[in-house]
């Protein structure tokens, strides 16, 4: 073998020593402190250039490189600008270049194109290892019959790359292989794939067996006869220069190229993770990755390729935790296209299906294809633009079902195709060259067929793929619906229970509820609203109850988990207004071979609703009754029901160790009894023998495995309903007839009860353990898994069961509880104002239906928080974090789920289950149960006070005594009262929070005592209070009086108040009621240029601590006229804001919004509000790289004015974890000095603040404390508008009761600061910065776990497993040279903006107008040429106008700016009155966002309009989210707009000639005219304004969401004239031929317009008209 080295090779070798010395730059492979590299996320820009005729061209390479460079703002760089996150280019084989290069370097003549392959390889810098891997790859290739032609060193130049990538830089070499003459093209590709996979698996094995890391093993960037991938840890600008010898060669030509620029959330990207990959590159994030990987693992034993045969298993697994989401996607796509006969487009359709459920616009053929393939694979769900190519036959791209990534494309007259995330990336392409401008639509595919030399339309290619096999026939003959199975309703009620004589004791239901953990709050707060209103109950004021791991109360495993949610790296979905893309329907049961699309593959059971009714359960227990269908693997449908209960003996009991058995359990289940019984049990976790519960779980797993395999047999004659066979540990199995393996497993705790003392296994532990066990044994793909349980009742419970592997849940006891609610009269009492007579009260069946509907809505919301559209993708995805679970519990039941601080053991859950069982059945006489203490008392459901404080119940932070002391201290400025308040809260903290378990290290206090620092030496309170801010409480959630009192107080102190998301009355901008922090949320309420310009800090609300992943909610009765005017909405109409996704799809979109807002107020800071969850530190690193100036990490226990209890209780982590992780990650990444870090979430005392500072926070936000100081008494009625002290209400009578004064808040903060000074002095510190980390302060250097707090407040079986070491990891140890606080200013590069030229030219005009507004303005007319890199144009000018001229701005058309080009993102963001931007070209995403009175005009260039074949109304002229949040002004677009046009428009006029999906969503005002087709879901949530849609074909009604609007004709003459004037303005502005055509025959055209009128808005308009008439009548009478 001949190997030649390129010049410069020795210089690269010299880097090895430097890499070893540069240890801080090495990517951490394992968690460090709270930082976990597994949480890394990325997003990016994507581009594609191709020639339809497949003719290689040098221009393709140059164009693609320019495209890459011009999207560099979509990539990221770390603390070193020369260190990129990754960029690359995939090119079609440059055949002529390769021939000449190989001839020159290797002396080899290459065979014809397609008969040789190039393996682009990353080899270790160590030559010994590199040689080893070369030999290995050659050996693998030769073994498969390939001829090795030699290795070519790829010439590279690393002189411009940063230290980080240089430290891990691989050797880039190309291996050339030749195929045998007998192979055809497909055989060659498949054998190359086999070589690639074998080499990859050998590398993975070497990492495990030899301890090598990524830099020490082989990585193949590509191995193909048709393509080569050049990529690395580079910036976009570096790619061409780095691969200088190849990419810069004039002979390097190709017919297709893909480019990708990566934005990683941390600064530890790698060479191998850069993209493009082998087949594709990806912009977005796969939200369901954990589930996708689990299910691929589950179906692996079933995979067998017709080509690879039994050796298929040698290619697996194709997914890995070591790869990014894109890498895993690429791996599966390769498997589908090489190991089966699927084409590349078909694989893309399978993995990223469009929203086919309930989509009547799909053809039956396509729908059948999607439905069939849903039986084979769950969607890889999330915001995704996937560009793919094999560089031979196909090149294309597909977009996720919700259109959450941008993709625009041009087709030129000479057959070039340009696809990218933005337009304008190739300025050299003249408008006259462009034949077509278009976009990729949600769920659609763009495809080039090189063999046919054309673009194949989406419908054509999908119809072609869907017609290959008779999918509908397969479905009709093999698919099975649970709804079609016949069950026995009577038998469902006879399923054996463990409570003996149910009918003989009226207390049985109550006892059963107690056994399964029900309380009065469960019944009244959770279940009653679901049963009566079919929706979850609302709450407010956040969650201040104890963490489950610290609680003395019995807490189910459900309570130890928090839902994860999307923030920054991917968007949530709006489950209310965009429900059409979501689905709960799932195929379940045995799968077949994914690689062989046979008829039997769709023989699966379709479950329409994951919450099963008792009738559904009975059908499962009698599977297939009356139906001949068999499962996908050819078996009959058979069910095995596994008994999920266990028994305990005195030796294994957790309660009897010290007499804590049933005899200690009061029949009334009082909380004090719980404390005694559970604390008295003898902790023996870690003993040689596992607990009875753990033993039962392990045996349950074994029985599940045996049942699936068919080796679990019943005694002859046994039946489901009357006999059971006990299997060791107390598990029993009921099976349908026959002995084949079970295709359905049902885990049931129905036998729990006094009979035999059977205790229910917590259903979540049972499901998790069995699911994980079957994954490990390879059997999960062979069975469905259902659970019939008593403990699941609320949305969070069901979501957890599904998320950890259940296919469906029958909450059996919840139905019983609903019946009890009705029987006890609670339903009738709650509905007394809703029904006319008792006969109208719903029966049990109706209540159950409402409950299932409520759970379904709740599940959609939970899924949507993570941006997941389908339950099929959500199941098994494990999108949760455990807070307070022992590793043994996680390993057995929840493998791979984050659980960072340890906690409760199996002992704890057994103790809770035993206690509840004993408490429930005490006094219940059962024959054969000797020794059970009898009691004649009737049991009552306990009320431990989980949701509302209850004396003697669950611990809460806000106690009555604490509130009294706080108000006393605030009103009297009493230090004595404040000390008592602090003592009360600190004591509560020790029982509720993680910080309560900490103390100052004795050595730190001793060091402080020796330091001699006195109180007078500490920075004054007047300085400390400037670090305090009040939380984001919106005007609307609280009253005007309370909102203004907070602002006045903070302005007096020099701190800052926050508007919240509801905007602010502009009258406050110029006095002491001004809020310094102006929040920008998804609702964009009141966000104008004037609003932003009058801020010191603009805060982007990515998430809210009380309900992360959800938007704000304001009930309609709180939307008064004043609130509506501030928000730009309709009075009396409730506001549920969308989650942040409209213009914040990903990290680079957040970077764009940060840039937008910085331009809107260059002198202010931009803050991003995050919420604590696993990975928040990595997200924060991305936010810092996106150039935020300030980051807030909120705790998940923060307050809210209104939210469903699921959101309040079940999402978001303690801020202690979030702040510590963020500090550690930012320091580790070298980013901490860029940002200021703030936290909030139940901060109450100086001790809280000091601990937050030690963990890394520099600022501290308070909400509940200041409200209590103003008079709040924690009634938790904020959402009802009935606040008795006038704080959280808009009721004028109640607002009159408000007695709070700004001085009360001032006193609170001043006392807090003084107490904080005492803490600093005790630690020997003079400043807060020292505690944050300037000095010897910070985390574990000054803090440690307090053993006394653990002993006093914790239960040993929970708290002994806690490990807070990761929380206390000193950040400075991770990167000793990095500052611990903000020390430098982010460079937003505003000095480079084109706006500076505008400002220079416009300043005289503005100054003249301000000096004398009555003087006529001489208009200013400017002309410029921009490119896509000129983003947010016009915004800095608008900011200046708003600051100088106020909200009215300048007179209309004072300044006109003419642009002849494509423009960058966010053109005209918050454009101020008096400014007109006129574009001849096209515009990118965000054009006209926040339009504030200005005018935006976009039309095609004159040269393009001169082309007679070009029809502007058929071409896309503007991108997504145009006019999002517009409040005033005009926008005219001569052409089509993208998705989400005029979302949340509240006052602007916008005209477009067609638009995509979700137009006018959540619109609350203004006017919209659409002179062409619309996409689906138009007007979803539209509550104000009017839209007019030109619909000559009559198709619009099917595309309109009719939930809040009505459709009609434009009938009123004055309205007809208005509409005509809008179209005339559009024609005058754009010279639109479409407008001219409509106006040319106005009367005929008028009849083709559909008027879209919101029902509530119509009501308000009529009320206003009636009121005006009444006033006129009064005036006339006077």
Short mmCIF file of C-alpha atoms in Angstrom, two decimals, residues 1036-1405:
data_model
loop_
_atom_site.label_atom_id
_atom_site.label_comp_id
_atom_site.label_asym_id
_atom_site.label_seq_id
_atom_site.Cartn_x
_atom_site.Cartn_y
_atom_site.Cartn_z
CA UNK A 1036 -53.78 41.79 34.36
CA UNK A 1037 -52.73 38.98 36.62
CA UNK A 1038 -52.38 41.60 39.34
CA UNK A 1039 -54.18 44.90 39.66
CA UNK A 1040 -52.97 48.24 38.38
CA UNK A 1041 -52.49 49.44 41.94
CA UNK A 1042 -50.29 46.50 42.94
CA UNK A 1043 -48.33 46.60 39.69
CA UNK A 1044 -47.55 50.28 40.07
CA UNK A 1045 -46.72 49.97 43.78
CA UNK A 1046 -44.03 47.42 42.95
CA UNK A 1047 -42.56 49.67 40.26
CA UNK A 1048 -42.49 52.71 42.53
CA UNK A 1049 -40.81 50.73 45.29
CA UNK A 1050 -38.09 49.29 43.08
CA UNK A 1051 -37.37 52.61 41.40
CA UNK A 1052 -36.94 54.15 44.85
CA UNK A 1053 -34.48 51.43 45.86
CA UNK A 1054 -32.51 51.45 42.62
CA UNK A 1055 -33.60 47.90 41.93
CA UNK A 1056 -35.84 46.93 39.06
CA UNK A 1057 -39.43 45.90 38.54
CA UNK A 1058 -40.63 43.72 35.69
CA UNK A 1059 -43.69 44.42 33.56
CA UNK A 1060 -44.47 40.76 33.05
CA UNK A 1061 -45.88 39.76 29.68
CA UNK A 1062 -48.94 42.01 29.79
CA UNK A 1063 -47.30 45.22 28.63
CA UNK A 1064 -47.36 48.54 30.41
CA UNK A 1065 -49.41 51.70 30.13
CA UNK A 1066 -47.21 54.18 28.20
CA UNK A 1067 -48.32 56.93 30.58
CA UNK A 1068 -46.00 55.35 33.15
CA UNK A 1069 -42.87 55.58 31.01
CA UNK A 1070 -41.97 59.06 32.18
CA UNK A 1071 -42.55 58.80 35.93
CA UNK A 1072 -41.62 56.63 38.91
CA UNK A 1073 -44.19 53.99 37.92
CA UNK A 1074 -42.01 52.90 35.01
CA UNK A 1075 -40.86 49.29 35.09
CA UNK A 1076 -37.18 49.02 34.19
CA UNK A 1077 -37.53 45.50 32.82
CA UNK A 1078 -39.86 45.13 29.87
CA UNK A 1079 -40.78 41.53 29.22
CA UNK A 1080 -41.33 40.11 25.75
CA UNK A 1081 -43.31 36.87 25.70
CA UNK A 1082 -45.04 34.81 23.06
CA UNK A 1083 -48.22 36.89 23.30
CA UNK A 1084 -46.27 40.05 22.43
CA UNK A 1085 -48.78 42.05 24.48
CA UNK A 1086 -48.04 45.76 24.19
CA UNK A 1087 -44.63 45.18 22.60
CA UNK A 1088 -43.93 48.22 20.45
CA UNK A 1089 -40.88 50.22 19.52
CA UNK A 1090 -41.89 52.77 22.15
CA UNK A 1091 -42.25 50.07 24.82
CA UNK A 1092 -38.83 48.57 24.11
CA UNK A 1093 -37.09 51.91 23.83
CA UNK A 1094 -38.30 52.79 27.32
CA UNK A 1095 -36.58 49.94 29.09
CA UNK A 1096 -33.30 49.34 30.84
CA UNK A 1097 -33.53 45.64 30.15
CA UNK A 1098 -35.70 43.62 27.78
CA UNK A 1099 -36.44 40.14 29.04
CA UNK A 1100 -37.30 37.32 26.65
CA UNK A 1101 -39.64 34.94 28.44
CA UNK A 1102 -38.60 31.53 27.18
CA UNK A 1103 -40.30 29.79 30.06
CA UNK A 1104 -42.12 30.58 33.30
CA UNK A 1105 -41.19 28.82 36.50
CA UNK A 1106 -44.76 28.07 37.49
CA UNK A 1107 -45.64 26.41 34.19
CA UNK A 1108 -42.64 25.97 31.90
CA UNK A 1109 -43.43 25.01 28.34
CA UNK A 1110 -46.76 26.80 28.49
CA UNK A 1111 -47.90 30.30 27.66
CA UNK A 1112 -49.42 32.76 30.09
CA UNK A 1113 -53.09 32.54 30.94
CA UNK A 1114 -55.50 35.30 31.87
CA UNK A 1115 -59.17 34.37 32.37
CA UNK A 1116 -61.68 36.45 30.45
CA UNK A 1117 -63.18 38.02 33.55
CA UNK A 1118 -59.81 39.63 34.28
CA UNK A 1119 -59.54 41.21 30.82
CA UNK A 1120 -61.10 44.56 31.62
CA UNK A 1121 -61.28 47.45 29.18
CA UNK A 1122 -58.06 48.86 30.65
CA UNK A 1123 -56.21 45.55 30.49
CA UNK A 1124 -57.45 44.94 26.95
CA UNK A 1125 -56.24 48.37 25.85
CA UNK A 1126 -52.78 47.74 27.30
CA UNK A 1127 -52.58 44.32 25.66
CA UNK A 1128 -54.25 45.16 22.37
CA UNK A 1129 -56.96 42.54 22.85
CA UNK A 1130 -60.72 42.19 23.15
CA UNK A 1131 -62.29 42.91 26.57
CA UNK A 1132 -63.80 39.89 28.29
CA UNK A 1133 -62.00 37.34 26.10
CA UNK A 1134 -59.66 35.01 27.95
CA UNK A 1135 -56.01 34.98 26.89
CA UNK A 1136 -54.00 31.78 26.80
CA UNK A 1137 -50.74 32.73 25.19
CA UNK A 1138 -48.98 30.27 22.93
CA UNK A 1139 -45.76 28.80 24.22
CA UNK A 1140 -42.69 30.52 22.78
CA UNK A 1141 -42.39 29.05 19.31
CA UNK A 1142 -43.53 31.46 16.64
CA UNK A 1143 -40.18 33.16 16.12
CA UNK A 1144 -38.07 31.14 18.56
CA UNK A 1145 -37.77 27.78 16.88
CA UNK A 1146 -34.23 27.09 18.07
CA UNK A 1147 -31.05 28.53 19.44
CA UNK A 1148 -30.20 30.50 16.30
CA UNK A 1149 -33.70 31.95 16.27
CA UNK A 1150 -33.27 33.05 19.86
CA UNK A 1151 -29.98 34.63 18.82
CA UNK A 1152 -31.92 36.51 16.16
CA UNK A 1153 -34.54 37.72 18.66
CA UNK A 1154 -31.76 38.82 21.03
CA UNK A 1155 -30.29 40.77 18.15
CA UNK A 1156 -33.71 42.23 17.30
CA UNK A 1157 -34.24 43.47 20.82
CA UNK A 1158 -30.72 44.83 21.17
CA UNK A 1159 -31.35 46.86 18.04
CA UNK A 1160 -34.66 48.03 19.49
CA UNK A 1161 -32.81 49.48 22.48
CA UNK A 1162 -29.04 49.57 21.94
CA UNK A 1163 -28.41 51.09 25.36
CA UNK A 1164 -30.29 48.36 27.25
CA UNK A 1165 -29.48 44.79 28.13
CA UNK A 1166 -31.22 41.74 26.72
CA UNK A 1167 -32.12 39.06 29.21
CA UNK A 1168 -33.34 35.52 28.60
CA UNK A 1169 -35.53 33.84 31.18
CA UNK A 1170 -35.08 30.09 31.51
CA UNK A 1171 -36.44 27.56 33.97
CA UNK A 1172 -34.45 25.00 35.89
CA UNK A 1173 -34.40 21.53 34.35
CA UNK A 1174 -31.72 19.03 33.51
CA UNK A 1175 -29.56 20.55 30.80
CA UNK A 1176 -30.46 24.16 31.59
CA UNK A 1177 -26.76 24.90 32.01
CA UNK A 1178 -26.05 23.69 28.48
CA UNK A 1179 -28.97 25.77 27.23
CA UNK A 1180 -27.62 28.78 29.13
CA UNK A 1181 -24.26 28.28 27.44
CA UNK A 1182 -26.02 28.48 24.11
CA UNK A 1183 -27.86 31.60 25.24
CA UNK A 1184 -24.56 33.21 26.23
CA UNK A 1185 -23.14 32.33 22.83
CA UNK A 1186 -26.27 33.85 21.30
CA UNK A 1187 -25.12 37.10 22.94
CA UNK A 1188 -27.63 37.56 25.70
CA UNK A 1189 -26.37 40.02 28.30
CA UNK A 1190 -28.28 38.51 31.17
CA UNK A 1191 -29.76 35.10 32.03
CA UNK A 1192 -32.48 34.25 34.52
CA UNK A 1193 -32.79 30.70 35.81
CA UNK A 1194 -36.12 30.35 37.56
CA UNK A 1195 -37.14 27.60 39.92
CA UNK A 1196 -40.04 25.40 38.95
CA UNK A 1197 -41.93 26.45 42.05
CA UNK A 1198 -42.52 30.06 41.04
CA UNK A 1199 -45.87 31.78 41.26
CA UNK A 1200 -48.50 32.35 38.61
CA UNK A 1201 -51.84 34.04 38.28
CA UNK A 1202 -53.48 31.04 36.64
CA UNK A 1203 -52.36 27.62 35.45
CA UNK A 1204 -53.45 24.01 35.47
CA UNK A 1205 -52.19 22.17 38.52
CA UNK A 1206 -50.24 19.79 36.30
CA UNK A 1207 -48.14 22.69 35.12
CA UNK A 1208 -47.72 24.17 38.58
CA UNK A 1209 -46.77 20.97 40.35
CA UNK A 1210 -45.17 18.75 37.76
CA UNK A 1211 -42.68 20.70 35.65
CA UNK A 1212 -39.55 22.61 36.49
CA UNK A 1213 -36.84 21.86 39.05
CA UNK A 1214 -35.63 23.70 42.13
CA UNK A 1215 -33.60 26.76 41.27
CA UNK A 1216 -30.72 25.43 43.35
CA UNK A 1217 -30.09 22.75 40.72
CA UNK A 1218 -30.60 25.14 37.83
CA UNK A 1219 -28.36 27.91 39.12
CA UNK A 1220 -25.59 25.53 40.14
CA UNK A 1221 -25.68 23.71 36.80
CA UNK A 1222 -25.70 26.99 34.89
CA UNK A 1223 -22.78 28.41 36.86
CA UNK A 1224 -20.76 25.22 36.48
CA UNK A 1225 -21.48 24.90 32.76
CA UNK A 1226 -20.80 28.54 31.92
CA UNK A 1227 -17.52 28.46 33.81
CA UNK A 1228 -16.54 25.14 32.26
CA UNK A 1229 -17.29 26.52 28.81
CA UNK A 1230 -15.45 29.79 29.37
CA UNK A 1231 -18.64 31.81 28.97
CA UNK A 1232 -19.41 32.99 32.50
CA UNK A 1233 -17.80 36.40 32.02
CA UNK A 1234 -20.27 37.28 29.25
CA UNK A 1235 -23.51 37.26 31.23
CA UNK A 1236 -25.05 38.30 34.51
CA UNK A 1237 -26.94 35.48 36.22
CA UNK A 1238 -30.20 35.90 38.10
CA UNK A 1239 -32.52 33.46 39.82
CA UNK A 1240 -36.00 33.42 41.28
CA UNK A 1241 -38.53 31.00 42.70
CA UNK A 1242 -39.75 31.18 46.30
CA UNK A 1243 -36.83 33.35 47.41
CA UNK A 1244 -37.85 34.71 50.79
CA UNK A 1245 -34.98 35.33 53.19
CA UNK A 1246 -31.39 36.54 53.31
CA UNK A 1247 -30.32 32.92 53.70
CA UNK A 1248 -32.02 32.05 50.40
CA UNK A 1249 -30.22 34.92 48.68
CA UNK A 1250 -26.86 34.03 50.19
CA UNK A 1251 -27.14 30.41 49.05
CA UNK A 1252 -28.22 31.53 45.58
CA UNK A 1253 -25.15 33.77 45.47
CA UNK A 1254 -22.84 30.99 46.60
CA UNK A 1255 -24.22 28.80 43.81
CA UNK A 1256 -23.54 31.51 41.23
CA UNK A 1257 -26.41 33.99 41.02
CA UNK A 1258 -25.62 37.72 40.97
CA UNK A 1259 -29.21 38.98 41.05
CA UNK A 1260 -32.34 37.83 42.85
CA UNK A 1261 -35.97 38.16 41.87
CA UNK A 1262 -38.86 38.10 44.35
CA UNK A 1263 -42.57 37.83 43.71
CA UNK A 1264 -44.49 36.22 46.57
CA UNK A 1265 -42.58 38.11 49.26
CA UNK A 1266 -43.31 41.60 47.90
CA UNK A 1267 -46.94 40.66 47.30
CA UNK A 1268 -47.30 39.47 50.89
CA UNK A 1269 -45.67 42.72 52.00
CA UNK A 1270 -48.39 44.54 50.03
CA UNK A 1271 -51.09 42.54 51.81
CA UNK A 1272 -51.44 39.18 50.02
CA UNK A 1273 -52.82 36.48 52.33
CA UNK A 1274 -52.22 33.51 50.00
CA UNK A 1275 -55.84 32.64 49.35
CA UNK A 1276 -54.69 31.14 46.03
CA UNK A 1277 -57.73 32.60 44.27
CA UNK A 1278 -55.80 34.71 41.77
CA UNK A 1279 -57.31 32.82 38.82
CA UNK A 1280 -60.85 33.46 40.09
CA UNK A 1281 -60.61 37.28 40.19
CA UNK A 1282 -61.81 37.20 43.81
CA UNK A 1283 -58.67 38.34 45.64
CA UNK A 1284 -60.06 39.85 48.87
CA UNK A 1285 -57.16 42.30 49.31
CA UNK A 1286 -57.27 43.81 45.83
CA UNK A 1287 -53.96 42.47 44.54
CA UNK A 1288 -54.75 39.70 42.05
CA UNK A 1289 -58.04 41.02 40.72
CA UNK A 1290 -59.47 43.42 38.18
CA UNK A 1291 -62.78 43.75 40.02
CA UNK A 1292 -63.13 47.49 40.84
CA UNK A 1293 -64.79 46.79 44.18
CA UNK A 1294 -62.06 44.42 45.28
CA UNK A 1295 -59.30 46.68 43.95
CA UNK A 1296 -60.66 49.38 46.22
CA UNK A 1297 -59.68 47.18 49.16
CA UNK A 1298 -55.99 47.36 48.25
CA UNK A 1299 -54.05 48.89 51.15
CA UNK A 1300 -50.49 48.17 50.11
CA UNK A 1301 -47.93 50.94 49.83
CA UNK A 1302 -44.59 51.07 48.02
CA UNK A 1303 -42.99 51.67 51.41
CA UNK A 1304 -43.99 48.18 52.50
CA UNK A 1305 -41.97 46.67 49.67
CA UNK A 1306 -39.10 49.08 50.29
CA UNK A 1307 -38.98 48.05 53.93
CA UNK A 1308 -39.03 44.35 53.04
CA UNK A 1309 -36.06 44.63 50.72
CA UNK A 1310 -34.14 46.93 53.02
CA UNK A 1311 -34.52 44.54 55.95
CA UNK A 1312 -33.51 41.67 53.70
CA UNK A 1313 -30.37 43.48 52.60
CA UNK A 1314 -29.38 44.31 56.16
CA UNK A 1315 -29.77 40.69 57.19
CA UNK A 1316 -27.72 39.67 54.17
CA UNK A 1317 -24.93 42.00 55.29
CA UNK A 1318 -24.79 40.10 58.57
CA UNK A 1319 -24.33 36.83 56.69
CA UNK A 1320 -21.53 38.30 54.58
CA UNK A 1321 -19.75 39.57 57.68
CA UNK A 1322 -20.02 36.16 59.35
CA UNK A 1323 -18.25 34.66 56.31
CA UNK A 1324 -15.57 37.33 56.33
CA UNK A 1325 -16.74 38.84 53.07
CA UNK A 1326 -17.18 42.49 52.23
CA UNK A 1327 -19.11 42.22 48.99
CA UNK A 1328 -21.70 40.07 47.33
CA UNK A 1329 -19.30 39.41 44.47
CA UNK A 1330 -17.00 37.64 46.90
CA UNK A 1331 -19.77 35.23 47.78
CA UNK A 1332 -20.59 34.60 44.14
CA UNK A 1333 -17.01 33.62 43.54
CA UNK A 1334 -14.54 36.49 43.45
CA UNK A 1335 -13.17 35.41 46.82
CA UNK A 1336 -13.11 32.06 48.55
CA UNK A 1337 -16.88 31.90 48.37
CA UNK A 1338 -18.99 29.77 46.08
CA UNK A 1339 -20.76 26.47 46.39
CA UNK A 1340 -18.90 23.71 48.17
CA UNK A 1341 -16.21 26.10 49.35
CA UNK A 1342 -18.65 27.66 51.83
CA UNK A 1343 -21.64 25.28 51.83
CA UNK A 1344 -22.17 21.70 52.92
CA UNK A 1345 -25.04 19.35 53.73
CA UNK A 1346 -26.44 19.92 57.22
CA UNK A 1347 -26.70 16.51 58.97
CA UNK A 1348 -28.94 17.99 61.63
CA UNK A 1349 -31.45 19.18 59.04
CA UNK A 1350 -31.52 15.73 57.49
CA UNK A 1351 -32.05 14.03 60.82
CA UNK A 1352 -34.72 16.45 61.93
CA UNK A 1353 -36.72 16.77 58.76
CA UNK A 1354 -36.04 13.84 56.51
CA UNK A 1355 -37.15 10.23 56.47
CA UNK A 1356 -34.03 8.05 56.44
CA UNK A 1357 -35.34 5.77 53.71
CA UNK A 1358 -35.54 8.85 51.48
CA UNK A 1359 -32.81 11.21 52.58
CA UNK A 1360 -29.97 8.77 53.23
CA UNK A 1361 -29.78 8.24 49.52
CA UNK A 1362 -29.45 11.96 48.77
CA UNK A 1363 -26.17 13.08 47.27
CA UNK A 1364 -25.83 16.85 46.93
CA UNK A 1365 -22.17 16.75 45.96
CA UNK A 1366 -22.91 17.64 42.30
CA UNK A 1367 -24.88 20.66 43.50
CA UNK A 1368 -21.95 21.85 45.62
CA UNK A 1369 -19.23 21.32 43.02
CA UNK A 1370 -17.14 24.54 43.07
CA UNK A 1371 -17.26 25.96 39.55
CA UNK A 1372 -13.75 27.39 39.82
CA UNK A 1373 -12.32 23.86 39.98
CA UNK A 1374 -13.76 23.15 36.54
CA UNK A 1375 -11.94 26.03 34.87
CA UNK A 1376 -9.67 27.90 37.29
CA UNK A 1377 -8.88 30.74 34.88
CA UNK A 1378 -12.49 31.67 34.11
CA UNK A 1379 -14.15 34.55 36.01
CA UNK A 1380 -17.07 33.61 38.25
CA UNK A 1381 -19.10 36.74 37.45
CA UNK A 1382 -19.81 38.96 34.46
CA UNK A 1383 -16.71 40.94 33.61
CA UNK A 1384 -17.15 41.98 29.99
CA UNK A 1385 -19.76 43.30 27.61
CA UNK A 1386 -21.16 41.21 24.79
CA UNK A 1387 -20.20 42.46 21.38
CA UNK A 1388 -23.41 42.75 19.36
CA UNK A 1389 -21.51 44.42 16.51
CA UNK A 1390 -24.12 47.15 16.16
CA UNK A 1391 -21.51 49.52 14.83
CA UNK A 1392 -21.51 47.47 11.62
CA UNK A 1393 -25.24 47.85 11.01
CA UNK A 1394 -26.59 49.62 7.95
CA UNK A 1395 -28.95 51.42 10.34
CA UNK A 1396 -26.08 53.67 11.33
CA UNK A 1397 -26.19 55.19 7.86
CA UNK A 1398 -29.93 55.70 8.25
CA UNK A 1399 -29.52 57.36 11.60
CA UNK A 1400 -26.82 59.67 10.29
CA UNK A 1401 -29.02 60.71 7.40
CA UNK A 1402 -32.25 60.99 9.41
CA UNK A 1403 -31.02 62.69 12.57
CA UNK A 1404 -31.43 66.26 11.23
CA UNK A 1405 -35.01 65.50 10.20
#
